[in-house]
PDB file of C-alpha atoms and ligand atoms in Angstrom:
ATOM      1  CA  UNK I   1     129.242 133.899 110.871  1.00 88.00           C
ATOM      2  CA  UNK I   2     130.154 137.113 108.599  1.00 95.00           C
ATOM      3  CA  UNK I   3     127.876 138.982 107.898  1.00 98.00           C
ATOM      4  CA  UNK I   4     128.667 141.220 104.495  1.00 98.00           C
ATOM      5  CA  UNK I   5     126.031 143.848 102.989  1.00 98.00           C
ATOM      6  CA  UNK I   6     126.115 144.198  99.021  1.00 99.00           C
ATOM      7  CA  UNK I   7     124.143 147.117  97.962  1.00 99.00           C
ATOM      8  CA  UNK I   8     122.793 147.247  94.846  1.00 98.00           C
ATOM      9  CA  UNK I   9     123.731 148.992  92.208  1.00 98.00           C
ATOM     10  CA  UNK I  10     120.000 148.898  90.086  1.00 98.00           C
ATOM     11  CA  UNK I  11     119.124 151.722  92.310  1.00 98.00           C
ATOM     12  CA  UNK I  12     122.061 153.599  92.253  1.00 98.00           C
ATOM     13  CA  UNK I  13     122.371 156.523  89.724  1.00 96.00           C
ATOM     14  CA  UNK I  14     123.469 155.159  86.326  1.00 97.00           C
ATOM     15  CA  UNK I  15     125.070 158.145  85.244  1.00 97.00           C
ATOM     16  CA  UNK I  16     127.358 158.377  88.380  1.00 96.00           C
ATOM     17  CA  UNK I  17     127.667 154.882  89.849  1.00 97.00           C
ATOM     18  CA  UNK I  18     131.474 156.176  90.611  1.00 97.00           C
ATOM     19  CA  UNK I  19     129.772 158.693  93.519  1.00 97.00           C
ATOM     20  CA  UNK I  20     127.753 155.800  94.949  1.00 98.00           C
ATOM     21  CA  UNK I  21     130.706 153.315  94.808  1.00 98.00           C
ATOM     22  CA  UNK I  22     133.143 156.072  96.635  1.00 98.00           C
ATOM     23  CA  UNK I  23     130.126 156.432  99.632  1.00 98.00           C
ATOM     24  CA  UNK I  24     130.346 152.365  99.668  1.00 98.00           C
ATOM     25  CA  UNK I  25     134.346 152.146 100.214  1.00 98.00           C
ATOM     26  CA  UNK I  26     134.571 155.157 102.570  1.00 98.00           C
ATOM     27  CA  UNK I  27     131.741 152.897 104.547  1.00 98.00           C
ATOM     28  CA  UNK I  28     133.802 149.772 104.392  1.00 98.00           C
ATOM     29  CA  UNK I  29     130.916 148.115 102.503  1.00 98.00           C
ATOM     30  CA  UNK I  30     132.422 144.491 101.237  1.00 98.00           C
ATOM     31  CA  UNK I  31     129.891 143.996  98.187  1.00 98.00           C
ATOM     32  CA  UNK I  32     128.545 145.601  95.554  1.00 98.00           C
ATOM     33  CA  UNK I  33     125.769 143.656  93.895  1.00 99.00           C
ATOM     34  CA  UNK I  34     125.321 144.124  90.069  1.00 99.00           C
ATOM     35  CA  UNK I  35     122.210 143.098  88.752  1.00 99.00           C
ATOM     36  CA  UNK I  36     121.745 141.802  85.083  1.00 99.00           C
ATOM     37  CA  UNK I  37     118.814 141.365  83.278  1.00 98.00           C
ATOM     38  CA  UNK I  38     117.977 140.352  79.672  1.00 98.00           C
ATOM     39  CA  UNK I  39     113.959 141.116  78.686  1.00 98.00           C
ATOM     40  CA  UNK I  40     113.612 137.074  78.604  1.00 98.00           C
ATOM     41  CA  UNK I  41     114.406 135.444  81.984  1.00 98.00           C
ATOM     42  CA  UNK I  42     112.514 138.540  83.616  1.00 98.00           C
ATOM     43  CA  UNK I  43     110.513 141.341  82.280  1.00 98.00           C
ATOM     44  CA  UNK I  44     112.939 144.228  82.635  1.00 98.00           C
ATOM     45  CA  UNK I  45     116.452 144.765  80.669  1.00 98.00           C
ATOM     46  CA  UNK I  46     118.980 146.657  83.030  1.00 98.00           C
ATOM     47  CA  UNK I  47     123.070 146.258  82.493  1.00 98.00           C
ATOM     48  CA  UNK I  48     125.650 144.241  81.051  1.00 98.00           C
ATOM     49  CA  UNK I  49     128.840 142.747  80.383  1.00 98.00           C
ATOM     50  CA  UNK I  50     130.845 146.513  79.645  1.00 98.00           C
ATOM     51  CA  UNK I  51     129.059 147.839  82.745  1.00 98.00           C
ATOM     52  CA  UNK I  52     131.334 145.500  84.707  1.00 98.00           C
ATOM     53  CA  UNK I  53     134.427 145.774  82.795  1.00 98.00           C
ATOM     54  CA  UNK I  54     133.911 149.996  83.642  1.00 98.00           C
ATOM     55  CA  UNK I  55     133.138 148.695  87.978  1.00 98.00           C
ATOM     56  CA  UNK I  56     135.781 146.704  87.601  1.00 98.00           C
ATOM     57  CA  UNK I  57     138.156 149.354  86.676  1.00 98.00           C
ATOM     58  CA  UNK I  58     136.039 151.313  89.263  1.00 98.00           C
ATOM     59  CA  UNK I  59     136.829 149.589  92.580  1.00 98.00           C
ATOM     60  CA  UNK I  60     138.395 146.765  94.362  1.00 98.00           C
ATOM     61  CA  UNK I  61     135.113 146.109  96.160  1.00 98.00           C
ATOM     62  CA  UNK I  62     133.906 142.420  95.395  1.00 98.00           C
ATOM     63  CA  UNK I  63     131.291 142.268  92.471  1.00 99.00           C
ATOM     64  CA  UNK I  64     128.579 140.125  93.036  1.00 99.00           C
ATOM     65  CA  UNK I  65     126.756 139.683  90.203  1.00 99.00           C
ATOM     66  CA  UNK I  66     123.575 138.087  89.695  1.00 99.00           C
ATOM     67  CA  UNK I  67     122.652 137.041  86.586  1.00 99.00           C
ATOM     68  CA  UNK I  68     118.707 137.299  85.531  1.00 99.00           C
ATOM     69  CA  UNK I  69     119.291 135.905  81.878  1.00 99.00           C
ATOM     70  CA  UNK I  70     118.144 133.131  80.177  1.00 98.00           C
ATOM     71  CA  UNK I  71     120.963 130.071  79.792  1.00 98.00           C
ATOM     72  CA  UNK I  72     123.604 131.863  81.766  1.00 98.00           C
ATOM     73  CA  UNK I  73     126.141 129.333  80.682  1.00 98.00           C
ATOM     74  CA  UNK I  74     126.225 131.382  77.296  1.00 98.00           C
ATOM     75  CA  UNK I  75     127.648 134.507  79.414  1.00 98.00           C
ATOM     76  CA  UNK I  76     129.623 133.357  82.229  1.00 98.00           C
ATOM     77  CA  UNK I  77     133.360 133.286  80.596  1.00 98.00           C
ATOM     78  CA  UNK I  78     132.785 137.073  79.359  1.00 99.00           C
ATOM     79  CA  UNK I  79     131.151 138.021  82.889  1.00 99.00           C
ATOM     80  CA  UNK I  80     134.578 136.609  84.507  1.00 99.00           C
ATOM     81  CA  UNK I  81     136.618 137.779  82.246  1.00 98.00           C
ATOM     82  CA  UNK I  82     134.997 141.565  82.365  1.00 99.00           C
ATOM     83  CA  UNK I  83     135.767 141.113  86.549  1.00 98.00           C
ATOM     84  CA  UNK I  84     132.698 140.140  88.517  1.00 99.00           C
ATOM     85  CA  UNK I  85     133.888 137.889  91.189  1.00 99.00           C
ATOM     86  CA  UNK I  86     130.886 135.850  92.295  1.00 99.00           C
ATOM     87  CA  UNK I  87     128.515 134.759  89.900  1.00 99.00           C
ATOM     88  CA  UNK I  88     124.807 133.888  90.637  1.00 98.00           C
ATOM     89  CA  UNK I  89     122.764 131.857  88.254  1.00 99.00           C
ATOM     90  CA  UNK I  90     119.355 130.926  88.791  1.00 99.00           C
ATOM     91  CA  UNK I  91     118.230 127.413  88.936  1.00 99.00           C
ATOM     92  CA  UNK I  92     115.375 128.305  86.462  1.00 98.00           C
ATOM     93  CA  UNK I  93     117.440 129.669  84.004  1.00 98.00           C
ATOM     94  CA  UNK I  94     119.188 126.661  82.492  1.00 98.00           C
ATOM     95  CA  UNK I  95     118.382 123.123  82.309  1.00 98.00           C
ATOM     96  CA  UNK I  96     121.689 121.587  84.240  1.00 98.00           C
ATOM     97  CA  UNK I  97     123.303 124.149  86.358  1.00 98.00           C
ATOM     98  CA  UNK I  98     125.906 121.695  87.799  1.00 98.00           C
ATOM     99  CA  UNK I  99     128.762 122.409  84.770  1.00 98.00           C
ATOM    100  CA  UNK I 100     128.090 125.511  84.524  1.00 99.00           C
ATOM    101  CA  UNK I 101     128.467 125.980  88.088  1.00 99.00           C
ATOM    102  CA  UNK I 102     131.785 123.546  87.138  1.00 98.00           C
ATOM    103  CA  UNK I 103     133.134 126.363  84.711  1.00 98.00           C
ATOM    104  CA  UNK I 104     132.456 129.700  86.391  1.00 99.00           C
ATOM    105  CA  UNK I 105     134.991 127.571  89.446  1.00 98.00           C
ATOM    106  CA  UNK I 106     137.096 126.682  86.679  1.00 98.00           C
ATOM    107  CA  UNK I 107     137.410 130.326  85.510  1.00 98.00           C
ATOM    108  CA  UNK I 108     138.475 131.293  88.835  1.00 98.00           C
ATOM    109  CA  UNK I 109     135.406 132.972  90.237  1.00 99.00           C
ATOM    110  CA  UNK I 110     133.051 132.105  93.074  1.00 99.00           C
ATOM    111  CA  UNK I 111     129.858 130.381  91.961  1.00 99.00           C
ATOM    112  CA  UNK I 112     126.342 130.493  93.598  1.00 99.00           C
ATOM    113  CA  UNK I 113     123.027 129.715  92.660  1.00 99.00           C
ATOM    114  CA  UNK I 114     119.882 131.733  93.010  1.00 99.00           C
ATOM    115  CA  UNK I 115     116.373 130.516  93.577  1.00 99.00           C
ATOM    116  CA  UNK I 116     113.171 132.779  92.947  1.00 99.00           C
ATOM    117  CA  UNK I 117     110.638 132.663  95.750  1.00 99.00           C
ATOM    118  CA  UNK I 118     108.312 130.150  94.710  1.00 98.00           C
ATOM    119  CA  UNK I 119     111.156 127.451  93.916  1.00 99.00           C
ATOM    120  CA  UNK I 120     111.670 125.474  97.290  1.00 98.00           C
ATOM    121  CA  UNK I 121     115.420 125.717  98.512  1.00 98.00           C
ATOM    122  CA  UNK I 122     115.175 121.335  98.519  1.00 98.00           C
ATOM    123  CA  UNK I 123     115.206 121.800  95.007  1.00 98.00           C
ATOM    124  CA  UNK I 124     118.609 123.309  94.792  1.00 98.00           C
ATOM    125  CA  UNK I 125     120.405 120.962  98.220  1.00 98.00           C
ATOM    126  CA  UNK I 126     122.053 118.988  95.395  1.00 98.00           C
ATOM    127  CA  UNK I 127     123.994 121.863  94.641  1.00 98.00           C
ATOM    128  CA  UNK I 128     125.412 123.010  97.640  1.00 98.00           C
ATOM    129  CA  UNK I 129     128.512 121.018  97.405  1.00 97.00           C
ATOM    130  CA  UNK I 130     129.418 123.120  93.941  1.00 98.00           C
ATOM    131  CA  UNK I 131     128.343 126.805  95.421  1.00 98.00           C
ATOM    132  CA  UNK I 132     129.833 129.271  97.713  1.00 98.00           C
ATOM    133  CA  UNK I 133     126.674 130.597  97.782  1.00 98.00           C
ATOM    134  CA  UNK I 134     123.118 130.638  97.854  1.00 99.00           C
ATOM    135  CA  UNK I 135     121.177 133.718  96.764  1.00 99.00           C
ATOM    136  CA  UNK I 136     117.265 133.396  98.095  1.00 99.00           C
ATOM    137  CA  UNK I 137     115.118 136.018  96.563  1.00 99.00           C
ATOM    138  CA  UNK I 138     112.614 137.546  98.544  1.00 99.00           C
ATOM    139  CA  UNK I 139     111.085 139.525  95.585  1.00 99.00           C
ATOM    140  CA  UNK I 140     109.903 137.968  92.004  1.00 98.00           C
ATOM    141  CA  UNK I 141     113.112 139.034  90.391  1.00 99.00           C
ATOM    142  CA  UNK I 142     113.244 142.001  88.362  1.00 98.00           C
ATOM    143  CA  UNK I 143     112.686 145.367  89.841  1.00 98.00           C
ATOM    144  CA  UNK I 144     113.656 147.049  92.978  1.00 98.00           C
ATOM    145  CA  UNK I 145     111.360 148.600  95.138  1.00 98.00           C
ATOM    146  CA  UNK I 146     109.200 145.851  95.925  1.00 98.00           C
ATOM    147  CA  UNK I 147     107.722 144.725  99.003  1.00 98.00           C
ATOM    148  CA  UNK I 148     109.131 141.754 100.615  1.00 98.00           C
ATOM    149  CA  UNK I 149     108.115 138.403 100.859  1.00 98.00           C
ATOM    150  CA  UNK I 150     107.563 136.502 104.226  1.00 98.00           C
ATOM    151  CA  UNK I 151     106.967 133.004 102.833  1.00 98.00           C
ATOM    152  CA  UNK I 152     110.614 133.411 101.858  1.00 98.00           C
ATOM    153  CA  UNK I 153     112.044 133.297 104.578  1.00 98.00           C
ATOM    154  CA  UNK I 154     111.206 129.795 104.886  1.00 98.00           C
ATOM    155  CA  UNK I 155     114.114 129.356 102.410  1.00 99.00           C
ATOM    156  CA  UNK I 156     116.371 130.845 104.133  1.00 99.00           C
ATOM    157  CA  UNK I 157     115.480 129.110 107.388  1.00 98.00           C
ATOM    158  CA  UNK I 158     115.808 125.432 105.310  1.00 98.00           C
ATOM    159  CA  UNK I 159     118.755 126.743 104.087  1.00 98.00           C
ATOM    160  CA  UNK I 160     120.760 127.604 107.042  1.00 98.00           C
ATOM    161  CA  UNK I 161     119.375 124.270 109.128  1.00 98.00           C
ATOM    162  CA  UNK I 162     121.438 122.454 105.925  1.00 98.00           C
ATOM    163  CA  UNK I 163     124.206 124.057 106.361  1.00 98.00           C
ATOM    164  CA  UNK I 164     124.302 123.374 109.725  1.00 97.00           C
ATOM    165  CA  UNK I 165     123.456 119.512 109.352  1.00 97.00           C
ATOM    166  CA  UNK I 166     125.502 118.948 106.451  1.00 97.00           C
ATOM    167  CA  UNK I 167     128.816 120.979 108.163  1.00 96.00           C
ATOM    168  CA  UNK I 168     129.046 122.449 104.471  1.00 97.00           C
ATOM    169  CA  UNK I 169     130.266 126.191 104.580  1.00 95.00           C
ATOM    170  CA  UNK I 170     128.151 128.280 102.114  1.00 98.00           C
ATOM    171  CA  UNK I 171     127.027 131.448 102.449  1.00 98.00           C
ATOM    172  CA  UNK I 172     123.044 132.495 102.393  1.00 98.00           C
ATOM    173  CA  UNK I 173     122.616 135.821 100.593  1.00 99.00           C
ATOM    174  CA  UNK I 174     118.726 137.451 100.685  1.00 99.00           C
ATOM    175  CA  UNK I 175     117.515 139.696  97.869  1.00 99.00           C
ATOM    176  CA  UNK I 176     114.505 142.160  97.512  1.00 98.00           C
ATOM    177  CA  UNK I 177     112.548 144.113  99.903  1.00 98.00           C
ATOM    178  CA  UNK I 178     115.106 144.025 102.194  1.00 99.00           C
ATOM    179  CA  UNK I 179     115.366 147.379 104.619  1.00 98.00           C
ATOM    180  CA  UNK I 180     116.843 148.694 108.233  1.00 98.00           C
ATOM    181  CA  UNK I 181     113.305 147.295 109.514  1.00 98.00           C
ATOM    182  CA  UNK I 182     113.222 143.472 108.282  1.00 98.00           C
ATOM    183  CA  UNK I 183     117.609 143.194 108.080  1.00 98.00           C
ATOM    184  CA  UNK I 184     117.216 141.711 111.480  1.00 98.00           C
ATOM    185  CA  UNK I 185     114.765 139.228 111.158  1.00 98.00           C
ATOM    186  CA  UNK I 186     116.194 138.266 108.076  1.00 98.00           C
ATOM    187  CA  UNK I 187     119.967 137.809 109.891  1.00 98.00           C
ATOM    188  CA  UNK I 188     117.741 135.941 112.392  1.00 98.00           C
ATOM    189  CA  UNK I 189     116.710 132.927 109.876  1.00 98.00           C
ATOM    190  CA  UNK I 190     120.126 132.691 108.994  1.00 98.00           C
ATOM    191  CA  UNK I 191     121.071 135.112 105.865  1.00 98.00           C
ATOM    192  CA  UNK I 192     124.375 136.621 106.541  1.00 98.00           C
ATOM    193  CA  UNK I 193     124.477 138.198 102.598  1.00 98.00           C
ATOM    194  CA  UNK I 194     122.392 141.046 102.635  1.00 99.00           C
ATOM    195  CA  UNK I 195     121.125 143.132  99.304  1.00 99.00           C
ATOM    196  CA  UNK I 196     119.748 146.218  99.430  1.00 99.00           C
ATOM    197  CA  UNK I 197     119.046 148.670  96.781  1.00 98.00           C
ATOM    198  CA  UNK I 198     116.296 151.041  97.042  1.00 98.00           C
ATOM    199  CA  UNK I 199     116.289 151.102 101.112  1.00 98.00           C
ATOM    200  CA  UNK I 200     120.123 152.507 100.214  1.00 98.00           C
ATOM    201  CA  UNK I 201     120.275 154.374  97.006  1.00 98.00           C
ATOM    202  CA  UNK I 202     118.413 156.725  95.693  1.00 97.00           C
ATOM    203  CA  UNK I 203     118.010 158.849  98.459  1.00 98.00           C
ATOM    204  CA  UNK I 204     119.518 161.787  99.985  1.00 96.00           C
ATOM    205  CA  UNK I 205     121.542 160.368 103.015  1.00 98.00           C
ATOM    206  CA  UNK I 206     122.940 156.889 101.304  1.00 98.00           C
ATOM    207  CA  UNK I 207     125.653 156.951 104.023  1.00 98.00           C
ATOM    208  CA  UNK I 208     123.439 157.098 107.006  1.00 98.00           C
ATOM    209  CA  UNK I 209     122.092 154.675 105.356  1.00 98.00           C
ATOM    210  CA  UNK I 210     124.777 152.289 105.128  1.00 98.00           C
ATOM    211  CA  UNK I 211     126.326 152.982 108.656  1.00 98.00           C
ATOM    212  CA  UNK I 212     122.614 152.101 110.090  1.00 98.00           C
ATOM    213  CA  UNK I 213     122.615 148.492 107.601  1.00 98.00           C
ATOM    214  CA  UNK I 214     126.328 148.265 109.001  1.00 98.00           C
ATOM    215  CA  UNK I 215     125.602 148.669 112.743  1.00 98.00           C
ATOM    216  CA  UNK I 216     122.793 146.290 112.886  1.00 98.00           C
ATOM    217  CA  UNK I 217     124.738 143.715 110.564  1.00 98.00           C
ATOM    218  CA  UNK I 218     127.878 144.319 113.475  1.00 97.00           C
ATOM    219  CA  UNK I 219     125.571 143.623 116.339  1.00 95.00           C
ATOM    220  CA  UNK I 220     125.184 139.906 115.134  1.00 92.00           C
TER     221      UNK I 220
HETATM  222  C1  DX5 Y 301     115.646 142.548  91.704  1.00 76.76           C
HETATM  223  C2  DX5 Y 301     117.105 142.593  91.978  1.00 76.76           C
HETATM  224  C3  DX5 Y 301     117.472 143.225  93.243  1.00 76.76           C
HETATM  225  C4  DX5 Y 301     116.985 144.633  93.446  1.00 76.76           C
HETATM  226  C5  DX5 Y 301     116.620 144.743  94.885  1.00 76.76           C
HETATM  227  O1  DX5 Y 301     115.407 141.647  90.689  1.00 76.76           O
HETATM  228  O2  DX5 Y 301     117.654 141.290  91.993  1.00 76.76           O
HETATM  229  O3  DX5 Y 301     118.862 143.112  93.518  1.00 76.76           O
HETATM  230  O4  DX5 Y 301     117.889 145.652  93.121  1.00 76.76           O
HETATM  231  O5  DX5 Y 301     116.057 145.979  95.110  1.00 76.76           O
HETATM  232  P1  DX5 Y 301     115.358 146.338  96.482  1.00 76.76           P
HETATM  233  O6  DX5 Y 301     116.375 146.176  97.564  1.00 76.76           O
HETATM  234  O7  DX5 Y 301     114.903 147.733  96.264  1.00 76.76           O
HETATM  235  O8  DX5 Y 301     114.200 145.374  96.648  1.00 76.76           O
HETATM  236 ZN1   ZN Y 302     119.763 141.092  92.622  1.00 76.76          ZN
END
């Protein structure tokens, strides 16, 4: 299994995401995770579609960009087309995510599918043959800086015994509350995609930081 950490960016400093980028390369960091909201889907309005034309432009790092927005399907070609590289929708955003997990492969990019805790990962098995990814939250979407959620890992744990059953090959990405003391026990129930945001930016020694997510994440 790889294991791959994606910081994100929604703590980072908005007015100098270039500095916290340049601290993620230097660390060989594989992800950055871009997180946009719209004021509808969840209660908070962060960036958008010229945010990640300007990353794109930025860095080669992989954008992983999770979409909190209300029927996603309306943004997806101008999210590809501005350079993210995986796409997350949420199952609760749109009524049929099958073709619009259909178009975002179509357009080239990777797509995955996002579940907020209190949506039980059998709801979304259907979909595994059309993702890359899953993307489990382990916070109600919206901010960073919350507290994790236990009862989440229960999706992670259903999620990885699938994978394993079924022989299919995705990748099981864990967001919210995540921090150098629960990484490990969330690696442990099987996530091997690992956001972080406020447990990495925002602080004084972000590169510590990263080489302590990155040594723990190597040990596995
Ligand atoms: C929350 C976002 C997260 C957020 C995580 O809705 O999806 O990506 O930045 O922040 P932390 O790691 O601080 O919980
Ligand atoms: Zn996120």
């Amino acid at each position: 299994m790889e294991y791959k950490l994606s910081p994100s960016l929604l703590s980072a400093d908005f007015a100098n995401l270039e500095k916290d980028i340049k601290v993620c390369e230097k660390n060989n960091v594989p992800y950055l995770h871009v997180d946009v909201m719209d004021g509808m889907f969840v209660p908070n309005i962060s960036i958008g579609v010229p945010v990640v034309k300007s990353l794109r432009k930025a860095t080669n790092l992989v954008l992983d960009v999770h979409l909190m927005i209300v029927k996603p399907e309306r943004y997806v070609e101008a999210f590809a087309k501005a350079g993210a590289d995986i796409i997350n929708i949420h199952y609760e955003s749109t009524d049929d995510c099958i073709p619009v997990l259909e178009k975002i492969r179509e357009l080239g990019k990777s797509p995955a599918v996002t579940i907020k805790p209190k949506t039980s990962y059998k709801e979304v098995l259907h979909l595994a043959k059309y993702v890359d990814m899953f993307l489990v939250m382990s916070v109600e979407p919206g901010f960073g800086g919350q507290s994790f959620i236990e009862q989440t890992l229960e999706n992670v744990k259903g999620l990885a015994k699938y994978r394993e059953e079924s022989g299919l090959n995705f990748d099981i990405e864990i967001d919210g509350g995540i921090n150098l003391e629960n990484v490990e026990k969330v690696v442990e129930a099987g996530a091997n995609v690992i956001v972080a945001g406020s447990a990495i930016f925002g602080n004084d020694d972000i590169e510590e930081r990263i080489q302590k997510f990155n040594s723990i994440l190597a040990s596995h």
